[in-house]
Short mmCIF file of C-alpha atoms and ligand atoms in Angstrom, two decimals:
data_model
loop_
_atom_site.label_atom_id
_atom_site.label_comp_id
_atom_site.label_asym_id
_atom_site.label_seq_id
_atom_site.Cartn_x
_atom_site.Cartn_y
_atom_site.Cartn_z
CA UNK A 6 66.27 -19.67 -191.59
CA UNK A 7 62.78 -18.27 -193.18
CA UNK A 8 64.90 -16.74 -195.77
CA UNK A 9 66.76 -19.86 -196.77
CA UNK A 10 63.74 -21.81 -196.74
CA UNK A 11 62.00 -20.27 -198.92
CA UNK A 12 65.06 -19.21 -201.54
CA UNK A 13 65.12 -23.32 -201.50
CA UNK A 14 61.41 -23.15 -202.38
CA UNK A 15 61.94 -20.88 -205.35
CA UNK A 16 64.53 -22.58 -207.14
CA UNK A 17 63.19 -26.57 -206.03
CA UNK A 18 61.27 -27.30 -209.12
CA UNK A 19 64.08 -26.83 -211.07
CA UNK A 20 66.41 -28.84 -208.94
CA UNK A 21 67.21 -32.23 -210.56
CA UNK A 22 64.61 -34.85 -209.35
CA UNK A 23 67.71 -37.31 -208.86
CA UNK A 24 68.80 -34.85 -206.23
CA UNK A 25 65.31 -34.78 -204.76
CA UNK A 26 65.32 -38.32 -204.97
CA UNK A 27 68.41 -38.89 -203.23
CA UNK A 28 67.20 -35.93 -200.24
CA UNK A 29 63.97 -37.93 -199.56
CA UNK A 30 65.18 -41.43 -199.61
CA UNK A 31 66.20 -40.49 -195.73
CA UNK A 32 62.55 -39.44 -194.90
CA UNK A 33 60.39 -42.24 -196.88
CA UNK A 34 60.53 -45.70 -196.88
CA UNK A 35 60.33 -46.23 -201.26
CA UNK A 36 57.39 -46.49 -203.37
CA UNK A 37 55.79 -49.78 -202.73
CA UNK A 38 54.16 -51.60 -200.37
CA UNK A 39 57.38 -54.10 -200.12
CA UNK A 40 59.93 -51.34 -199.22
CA UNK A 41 57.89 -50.10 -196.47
CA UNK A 42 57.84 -54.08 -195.12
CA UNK A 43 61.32 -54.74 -195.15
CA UNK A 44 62.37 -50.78 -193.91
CA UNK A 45 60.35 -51.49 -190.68
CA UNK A 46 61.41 -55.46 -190.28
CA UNK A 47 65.25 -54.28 -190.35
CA UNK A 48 63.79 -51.18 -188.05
CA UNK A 49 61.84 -53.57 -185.38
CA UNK A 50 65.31 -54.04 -184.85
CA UNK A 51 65.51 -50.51 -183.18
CA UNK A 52 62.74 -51.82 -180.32
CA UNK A 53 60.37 -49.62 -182.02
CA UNK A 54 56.56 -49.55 -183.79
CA UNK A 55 55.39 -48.24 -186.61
CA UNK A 56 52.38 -46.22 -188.08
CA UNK A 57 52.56 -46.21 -191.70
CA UNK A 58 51.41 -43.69 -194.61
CA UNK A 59 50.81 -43.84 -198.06
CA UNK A 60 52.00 -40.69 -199.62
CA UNK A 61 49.07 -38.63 -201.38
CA UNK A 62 46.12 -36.44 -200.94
CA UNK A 63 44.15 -33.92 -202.18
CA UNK A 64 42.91 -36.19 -204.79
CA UNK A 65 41.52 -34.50 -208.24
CA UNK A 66 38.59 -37.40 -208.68
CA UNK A 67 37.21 -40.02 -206.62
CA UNK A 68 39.07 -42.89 -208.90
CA UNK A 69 41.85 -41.59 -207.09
CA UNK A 70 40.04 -42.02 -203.98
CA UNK A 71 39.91 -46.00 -204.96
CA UNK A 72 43.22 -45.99 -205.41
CA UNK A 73 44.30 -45.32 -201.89
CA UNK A 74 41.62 -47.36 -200.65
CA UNK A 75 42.89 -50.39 -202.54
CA UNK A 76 46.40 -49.66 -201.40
CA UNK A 77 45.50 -49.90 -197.60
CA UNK A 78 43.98 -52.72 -197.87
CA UNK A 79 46.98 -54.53 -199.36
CA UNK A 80 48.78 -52.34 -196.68
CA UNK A 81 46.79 -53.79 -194.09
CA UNK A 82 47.37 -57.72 -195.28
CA UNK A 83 50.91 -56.81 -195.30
CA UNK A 84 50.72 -55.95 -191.54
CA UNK A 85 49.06 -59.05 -190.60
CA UNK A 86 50.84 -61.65 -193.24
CA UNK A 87 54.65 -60.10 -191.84
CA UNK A 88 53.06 -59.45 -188.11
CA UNK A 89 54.64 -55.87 -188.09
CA UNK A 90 53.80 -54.14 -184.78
CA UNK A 91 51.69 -51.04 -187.12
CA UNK A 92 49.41 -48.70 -186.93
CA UNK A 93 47.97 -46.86 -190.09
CA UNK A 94 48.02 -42.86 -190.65
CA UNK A 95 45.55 -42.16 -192.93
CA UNK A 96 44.76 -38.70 -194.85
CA UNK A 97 41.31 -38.15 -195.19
CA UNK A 98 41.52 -35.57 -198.30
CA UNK A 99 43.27 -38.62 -200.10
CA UNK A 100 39.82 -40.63 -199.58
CA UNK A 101 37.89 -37.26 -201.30
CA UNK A 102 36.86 -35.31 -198.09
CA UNK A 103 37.59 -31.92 -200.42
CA UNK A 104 35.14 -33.80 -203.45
CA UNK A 105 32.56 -36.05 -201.23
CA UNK A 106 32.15 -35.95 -197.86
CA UNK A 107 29.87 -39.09 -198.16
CA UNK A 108 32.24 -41.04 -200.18
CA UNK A 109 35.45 -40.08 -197.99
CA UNK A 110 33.20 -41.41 -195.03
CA UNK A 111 32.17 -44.82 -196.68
CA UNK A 112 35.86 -45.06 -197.96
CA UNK A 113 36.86 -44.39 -194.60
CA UNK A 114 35.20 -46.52 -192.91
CA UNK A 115 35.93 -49.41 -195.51
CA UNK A 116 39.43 -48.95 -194.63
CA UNK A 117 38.46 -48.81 -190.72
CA UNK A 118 36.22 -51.86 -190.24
CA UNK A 119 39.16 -54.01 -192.17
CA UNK A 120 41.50 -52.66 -189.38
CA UNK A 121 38.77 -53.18 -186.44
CA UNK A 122 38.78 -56.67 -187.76
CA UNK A 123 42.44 -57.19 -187.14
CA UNK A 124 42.48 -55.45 -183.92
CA UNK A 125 45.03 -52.37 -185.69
CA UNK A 126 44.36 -49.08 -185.10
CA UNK A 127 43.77 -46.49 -187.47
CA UNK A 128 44.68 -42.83 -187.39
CA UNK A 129 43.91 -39.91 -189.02
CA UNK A 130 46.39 -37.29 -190.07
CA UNK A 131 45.29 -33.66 -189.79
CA UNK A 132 45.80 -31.38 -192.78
CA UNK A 133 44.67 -27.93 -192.97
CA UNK A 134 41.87 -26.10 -191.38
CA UNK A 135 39.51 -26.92 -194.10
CA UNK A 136 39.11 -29.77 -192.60
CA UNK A 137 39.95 -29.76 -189.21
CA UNK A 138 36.03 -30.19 -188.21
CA UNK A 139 35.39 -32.52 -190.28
CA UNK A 140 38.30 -34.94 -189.79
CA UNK A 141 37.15 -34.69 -185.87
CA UNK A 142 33.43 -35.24 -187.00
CA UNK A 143 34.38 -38.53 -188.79
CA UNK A 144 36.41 -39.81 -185.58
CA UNK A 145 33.36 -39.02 -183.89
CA UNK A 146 31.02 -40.63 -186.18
CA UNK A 147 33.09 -43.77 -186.10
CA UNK A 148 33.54 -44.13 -182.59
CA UNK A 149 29.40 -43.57 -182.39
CA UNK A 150 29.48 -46.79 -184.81
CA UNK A 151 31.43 -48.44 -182.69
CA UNK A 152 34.51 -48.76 -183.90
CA UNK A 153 37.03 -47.58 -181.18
CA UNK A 154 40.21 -48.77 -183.19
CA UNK A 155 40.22 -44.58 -184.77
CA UNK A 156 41.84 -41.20 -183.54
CA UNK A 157 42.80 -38.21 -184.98
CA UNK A 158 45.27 -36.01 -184.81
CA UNK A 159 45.43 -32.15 -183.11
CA UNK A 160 47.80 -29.41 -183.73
CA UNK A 161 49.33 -27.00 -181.44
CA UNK A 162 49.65 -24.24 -183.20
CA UNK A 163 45.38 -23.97 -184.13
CA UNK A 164 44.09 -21.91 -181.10
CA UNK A 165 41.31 -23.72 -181.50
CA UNK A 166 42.69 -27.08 -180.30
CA UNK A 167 42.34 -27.04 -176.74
CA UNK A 168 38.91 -26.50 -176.60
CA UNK A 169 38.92 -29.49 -179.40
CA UNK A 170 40.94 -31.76 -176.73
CA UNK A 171 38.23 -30.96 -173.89
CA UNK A 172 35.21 -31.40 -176.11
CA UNK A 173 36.52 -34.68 -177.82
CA UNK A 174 37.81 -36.43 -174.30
CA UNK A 175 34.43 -35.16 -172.58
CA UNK A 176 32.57 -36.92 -175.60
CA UNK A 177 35.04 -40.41 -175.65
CA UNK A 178 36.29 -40.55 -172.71
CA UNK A 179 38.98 -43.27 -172.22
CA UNK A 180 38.00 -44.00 -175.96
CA UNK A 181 40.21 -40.69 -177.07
CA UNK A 182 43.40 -41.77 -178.32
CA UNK A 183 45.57 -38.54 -179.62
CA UNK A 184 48.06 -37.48 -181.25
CA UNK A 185 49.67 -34.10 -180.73
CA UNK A 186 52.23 -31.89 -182.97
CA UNK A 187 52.81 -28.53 -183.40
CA UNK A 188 51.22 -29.10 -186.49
CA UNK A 189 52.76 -28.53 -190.02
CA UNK A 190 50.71 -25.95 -192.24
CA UNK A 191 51.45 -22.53 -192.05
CA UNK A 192 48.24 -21.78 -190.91
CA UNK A 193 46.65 -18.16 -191.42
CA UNK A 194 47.47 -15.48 -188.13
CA UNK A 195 43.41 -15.04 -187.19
CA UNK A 196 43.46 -18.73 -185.92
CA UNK A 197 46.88 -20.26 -185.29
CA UNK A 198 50.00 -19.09 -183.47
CA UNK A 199 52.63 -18.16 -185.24
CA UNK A 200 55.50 -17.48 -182.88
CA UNK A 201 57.83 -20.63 -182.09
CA UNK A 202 57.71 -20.02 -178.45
CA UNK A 203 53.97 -19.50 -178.33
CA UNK A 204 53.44 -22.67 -180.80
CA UNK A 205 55.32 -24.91 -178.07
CA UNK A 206 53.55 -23.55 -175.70
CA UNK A 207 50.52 -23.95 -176.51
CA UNK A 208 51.64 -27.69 -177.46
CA UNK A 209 52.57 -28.14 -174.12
CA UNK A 210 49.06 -26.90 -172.97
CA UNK A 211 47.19 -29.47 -175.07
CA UNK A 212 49.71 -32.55 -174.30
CA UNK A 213 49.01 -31.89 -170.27
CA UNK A 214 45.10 -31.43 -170.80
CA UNK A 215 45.31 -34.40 -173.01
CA UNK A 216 46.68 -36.82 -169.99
CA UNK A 217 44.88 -34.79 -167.29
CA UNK A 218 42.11 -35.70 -169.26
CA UNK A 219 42.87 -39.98 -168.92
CA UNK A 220 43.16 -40.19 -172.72
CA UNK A 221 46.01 -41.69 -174.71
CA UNK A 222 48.38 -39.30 -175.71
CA UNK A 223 51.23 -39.76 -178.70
CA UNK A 224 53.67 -36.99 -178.02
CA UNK A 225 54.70 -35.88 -181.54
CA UNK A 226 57.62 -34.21 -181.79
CA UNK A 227 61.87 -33.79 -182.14
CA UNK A 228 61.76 -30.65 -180.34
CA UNK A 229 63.36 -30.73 -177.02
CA UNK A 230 61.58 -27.74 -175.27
CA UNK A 231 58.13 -30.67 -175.83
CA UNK A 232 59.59 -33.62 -175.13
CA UNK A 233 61.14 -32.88 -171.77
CA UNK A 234 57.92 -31.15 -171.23
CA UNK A 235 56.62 -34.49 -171.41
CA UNK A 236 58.49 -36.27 -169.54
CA UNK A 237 58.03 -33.81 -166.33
CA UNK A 238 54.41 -34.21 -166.80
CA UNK A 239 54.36 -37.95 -166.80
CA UNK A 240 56.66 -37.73 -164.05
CA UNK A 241 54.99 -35.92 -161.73
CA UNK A 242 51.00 -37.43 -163.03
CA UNK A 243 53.27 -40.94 -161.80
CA UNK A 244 53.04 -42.36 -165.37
CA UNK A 245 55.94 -44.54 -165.14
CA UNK A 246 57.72 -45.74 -168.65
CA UNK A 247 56.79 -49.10 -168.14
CA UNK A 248 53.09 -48.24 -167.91
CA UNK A 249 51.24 -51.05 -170.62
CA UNK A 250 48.99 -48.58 -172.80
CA UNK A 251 46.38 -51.57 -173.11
CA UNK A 252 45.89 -53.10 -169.84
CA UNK A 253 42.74 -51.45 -169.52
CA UNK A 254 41.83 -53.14 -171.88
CA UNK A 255 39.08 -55.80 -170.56
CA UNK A 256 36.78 -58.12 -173.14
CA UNK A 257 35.27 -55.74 -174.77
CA UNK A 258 38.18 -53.07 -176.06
CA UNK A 259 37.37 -50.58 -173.50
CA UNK A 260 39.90 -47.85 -175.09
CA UNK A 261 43.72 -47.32 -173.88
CA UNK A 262 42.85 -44.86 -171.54
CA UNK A 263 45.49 -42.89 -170.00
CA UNK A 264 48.96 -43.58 -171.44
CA UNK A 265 51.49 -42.54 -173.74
CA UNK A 266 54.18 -42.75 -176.32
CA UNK A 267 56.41 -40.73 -178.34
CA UNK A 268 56.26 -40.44 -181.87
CA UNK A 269 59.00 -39.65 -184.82
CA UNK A 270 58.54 -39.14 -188.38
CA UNK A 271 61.35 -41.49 -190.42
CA UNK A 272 64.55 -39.65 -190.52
CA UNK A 273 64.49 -37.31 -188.00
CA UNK A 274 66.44 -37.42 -184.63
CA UNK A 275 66.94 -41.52 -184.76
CA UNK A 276 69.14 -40.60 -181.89
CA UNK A 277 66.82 -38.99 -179.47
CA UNK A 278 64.10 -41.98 -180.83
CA UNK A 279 66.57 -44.62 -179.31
CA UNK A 280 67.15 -42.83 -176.25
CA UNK A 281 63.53 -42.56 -175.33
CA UNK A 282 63.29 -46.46 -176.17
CA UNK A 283 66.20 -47.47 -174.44
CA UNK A 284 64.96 -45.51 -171.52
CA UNK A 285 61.72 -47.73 -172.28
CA UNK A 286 59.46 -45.63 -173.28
CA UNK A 287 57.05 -46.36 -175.88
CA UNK A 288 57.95 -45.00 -179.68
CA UNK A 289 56.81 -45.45 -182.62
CA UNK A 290 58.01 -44.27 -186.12
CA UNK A 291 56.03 -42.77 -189.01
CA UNK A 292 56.83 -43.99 -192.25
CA UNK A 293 56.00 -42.74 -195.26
CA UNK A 294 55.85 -44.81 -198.81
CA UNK A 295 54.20 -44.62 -202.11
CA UNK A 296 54.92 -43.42 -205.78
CA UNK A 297 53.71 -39.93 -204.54
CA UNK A 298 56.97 -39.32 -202.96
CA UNK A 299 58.34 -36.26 -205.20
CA UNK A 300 55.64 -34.28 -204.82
CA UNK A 301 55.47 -34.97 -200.92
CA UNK A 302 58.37 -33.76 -200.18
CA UNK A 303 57.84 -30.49 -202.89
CA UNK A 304 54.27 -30.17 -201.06
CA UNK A 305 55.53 -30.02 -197.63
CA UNK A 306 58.25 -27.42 -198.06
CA UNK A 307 56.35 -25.21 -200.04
CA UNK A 308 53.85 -25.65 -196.98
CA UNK A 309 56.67 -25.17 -194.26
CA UNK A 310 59.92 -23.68 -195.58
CA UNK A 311 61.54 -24.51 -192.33
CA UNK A 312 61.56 -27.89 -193.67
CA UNK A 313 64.19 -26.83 -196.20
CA UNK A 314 66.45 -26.03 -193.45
CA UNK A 315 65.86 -28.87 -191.32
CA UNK A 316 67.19 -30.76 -194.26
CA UNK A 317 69.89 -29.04 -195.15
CA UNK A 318 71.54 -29.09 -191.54
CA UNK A 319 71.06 -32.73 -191.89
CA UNK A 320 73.28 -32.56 -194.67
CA UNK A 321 75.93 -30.77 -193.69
CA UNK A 322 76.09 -31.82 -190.21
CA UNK A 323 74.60 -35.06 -190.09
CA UNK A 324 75.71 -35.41 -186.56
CA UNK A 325 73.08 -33.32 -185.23
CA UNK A 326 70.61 -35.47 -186.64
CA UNK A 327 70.82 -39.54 -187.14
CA UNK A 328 68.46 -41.50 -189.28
P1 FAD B 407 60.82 -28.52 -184.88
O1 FAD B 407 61.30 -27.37 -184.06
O2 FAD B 407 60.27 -28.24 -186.23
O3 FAD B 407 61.95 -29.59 -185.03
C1 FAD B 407 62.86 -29.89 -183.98
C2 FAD B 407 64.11 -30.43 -184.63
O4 FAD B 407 63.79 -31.68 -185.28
C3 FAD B 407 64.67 -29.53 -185.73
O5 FAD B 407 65.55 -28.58 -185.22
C4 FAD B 407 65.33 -30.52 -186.65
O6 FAD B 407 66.61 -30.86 -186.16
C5 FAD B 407 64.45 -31.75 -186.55
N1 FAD B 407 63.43 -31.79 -187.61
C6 FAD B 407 62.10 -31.54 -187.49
N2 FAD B 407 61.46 -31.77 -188.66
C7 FAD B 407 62.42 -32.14 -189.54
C8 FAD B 407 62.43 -32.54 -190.91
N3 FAD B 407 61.31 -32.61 -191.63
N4 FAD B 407 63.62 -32.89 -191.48
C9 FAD B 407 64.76 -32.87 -190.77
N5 FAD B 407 64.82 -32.53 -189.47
C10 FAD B 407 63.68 -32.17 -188.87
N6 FAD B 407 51.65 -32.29 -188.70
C11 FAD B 407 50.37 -32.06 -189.07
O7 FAD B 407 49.99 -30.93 -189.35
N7 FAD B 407 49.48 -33.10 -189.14
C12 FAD B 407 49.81 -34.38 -188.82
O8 FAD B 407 48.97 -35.27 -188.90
C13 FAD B 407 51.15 -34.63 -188.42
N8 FAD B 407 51.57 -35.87 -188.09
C14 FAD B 407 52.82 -36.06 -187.59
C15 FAD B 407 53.22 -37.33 -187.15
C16 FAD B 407 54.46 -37.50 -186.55
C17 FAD B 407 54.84 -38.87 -186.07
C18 FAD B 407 55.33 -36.39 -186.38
C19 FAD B 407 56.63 -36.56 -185.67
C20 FAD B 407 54.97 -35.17 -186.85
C21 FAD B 407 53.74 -34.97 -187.47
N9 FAD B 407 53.35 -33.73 -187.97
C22 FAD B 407 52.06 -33.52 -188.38
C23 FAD B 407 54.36 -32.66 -188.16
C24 FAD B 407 54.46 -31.75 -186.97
O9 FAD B 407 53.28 -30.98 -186.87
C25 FAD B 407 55.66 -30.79 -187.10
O10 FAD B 407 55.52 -30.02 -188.25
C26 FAD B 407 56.99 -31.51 -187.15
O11 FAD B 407 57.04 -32.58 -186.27
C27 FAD B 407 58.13 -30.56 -186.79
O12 FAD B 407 57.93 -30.03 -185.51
P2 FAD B 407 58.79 -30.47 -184.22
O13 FAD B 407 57.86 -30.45 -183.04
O14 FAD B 407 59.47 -31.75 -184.47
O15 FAD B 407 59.75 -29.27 -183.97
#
């Protein structure tokens, strides 16, 4: 699998970008604003929600940062104009965390206080350890401001993350609102699993401290050995499927509190997705859209070459995994 994945990284860039084109149109919903809209209306369909990305980070100069800042807000009056049950996944090196940390905060919190407004929730993606502290310091920040429509994301495989879920949940309380993955960058061996086993694992760890700990949890995953990890634990804290993740919620937005739902990334295991729906659990579905969408999917395989392999199963045997 390694070895395929990353033959498939060498000889990518020369692939033809029709090709590319044609591989990625399963995993993101088109390049504007309006593809994303109808993609999710037809999907709503599917008795799921949505948290939505615009593809692009690690911006070169702060115009850039505008950009992005611009296009969630139109993103944002999208949501409320077509009433789309959506969250927003944000990346926080796309609003110039790497360039200014002051200007990726104000940007931020543009986007943020738009969303408070509207009562939609805002989350931000992790990306690499450069910037895992920081990401968590701007949730915190925000939620010190008063804006308790913001969480962040943690990763499994970071050994680092359960003390982050303990110090985060002690400091919010019902206010923390998580999501958990195994977490996508390769990450270097001195602070990060490595091993698959040991990556769920640890996953698992995190996803039972995270409801032990009365916060919101949003299971990320397709991998069976976390899911039905999961669904034990709920079972046996007696969080049923039908539990309402906001009835907690009195006047003033006290937070979710405890609760849960699964979440997929567009594309992947549509099958399992409606399953966990039909069974009436919560899901929601993470879809990606923007002009950016070449060198997403380039990015993210060079980062992961398991990717590669993912996608070519899908390919050949599309039966063992349904849009
Ligand atoms: P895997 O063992 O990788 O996958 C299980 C099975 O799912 C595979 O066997 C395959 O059949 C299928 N599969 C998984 N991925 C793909 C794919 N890309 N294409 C085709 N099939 C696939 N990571 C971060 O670092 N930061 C984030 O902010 C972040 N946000 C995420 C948000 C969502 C909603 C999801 C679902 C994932 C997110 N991730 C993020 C990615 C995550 O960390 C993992 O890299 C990714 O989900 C694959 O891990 P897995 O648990 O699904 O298990």
């Amino acid at each position: 699998m390694a070895v395929f994945g990353r033959f498939v990284v060498r000889f990518l860039p020369i692939a033809p970008k029709f090709i590319v084109k044609r591989i990625a149109g399963r995993y993101v919903a088109g390049s504007d604003i309006e593809s994303a809209v109808t993609l999710m209306k037809k999907m709503s369909e599917e008795n799921t929600s949505f948290t939505i990305d615009v593809l692009g980070e690690e911006i070169k100069n702060l115009d850039e940062a505008r950009y992005f800042v611009e296009e969630y807000s139109r993103l944002l009056d999208e949501i409320i104009l077509h009433g789309i049950n959506a969250h927003i996944s944000l990346k926080p090196t796309a609003f110039g965390l790497l360039l200014d940390k002051d200007i990726a905060i104000d940007n931020i919190e543009e986007i943020l206080n738009k969303a408070a407004i509207n009562d939609i929730f805002v989350r931000l993606d992790m990306e690499d350890h450069r910037v895992t502290q920081d990401t968590i310091d701007i949730v915190l920040l925000m939620q010190e401001k008063g804006y308790q429509n913001i969480g962040t994301v943690l990763q499994g495989r970071l050994f680092r993350t359960e003390n982050d879920v303990k110090e985060i949940s002690d400091s919010l309380g019902p206010l923390s609102d998580f999501r958990i993955c195994k977490g996508i960058y390769l990450e270097p061996e001195d602070i990060s699993y490595s091993n698959y086993q040991e990556i769920v694992d640890a996953t698992n760890r995190c996803i039972d401290l995270m409801l032990e700990s009365g916060s919101y949890t949003a299971i990320a995953s397709h991998d069976y050995p976390i899911i039905d990890h999961s669904l034990e634990k709920l079972k046996n804290m007696g969080i049923s499927p039908s539990h309402d993740p906001r009835e907690n919620t009195v006047g003033v937005r006290a937070g979710k509190g405890i609760g849960y739902e699964f979440q997929f990334l567009l594309g992947v295991r549509g099958d399992l997705r409606r399953k966990l729906a039909s069974d009436g659990h919560f899901t929601r579905l993470y879809v990606p859209y923007g002009t950016k969408w070449y060198e997403y999917g380039i990015r993210r395989i060079r980062e992961n070459p398991d990717i590669a392999w993912h996608v070519t199963k899908t390919l050949l045997m599309p039966w063992t995994n349904r849009r």
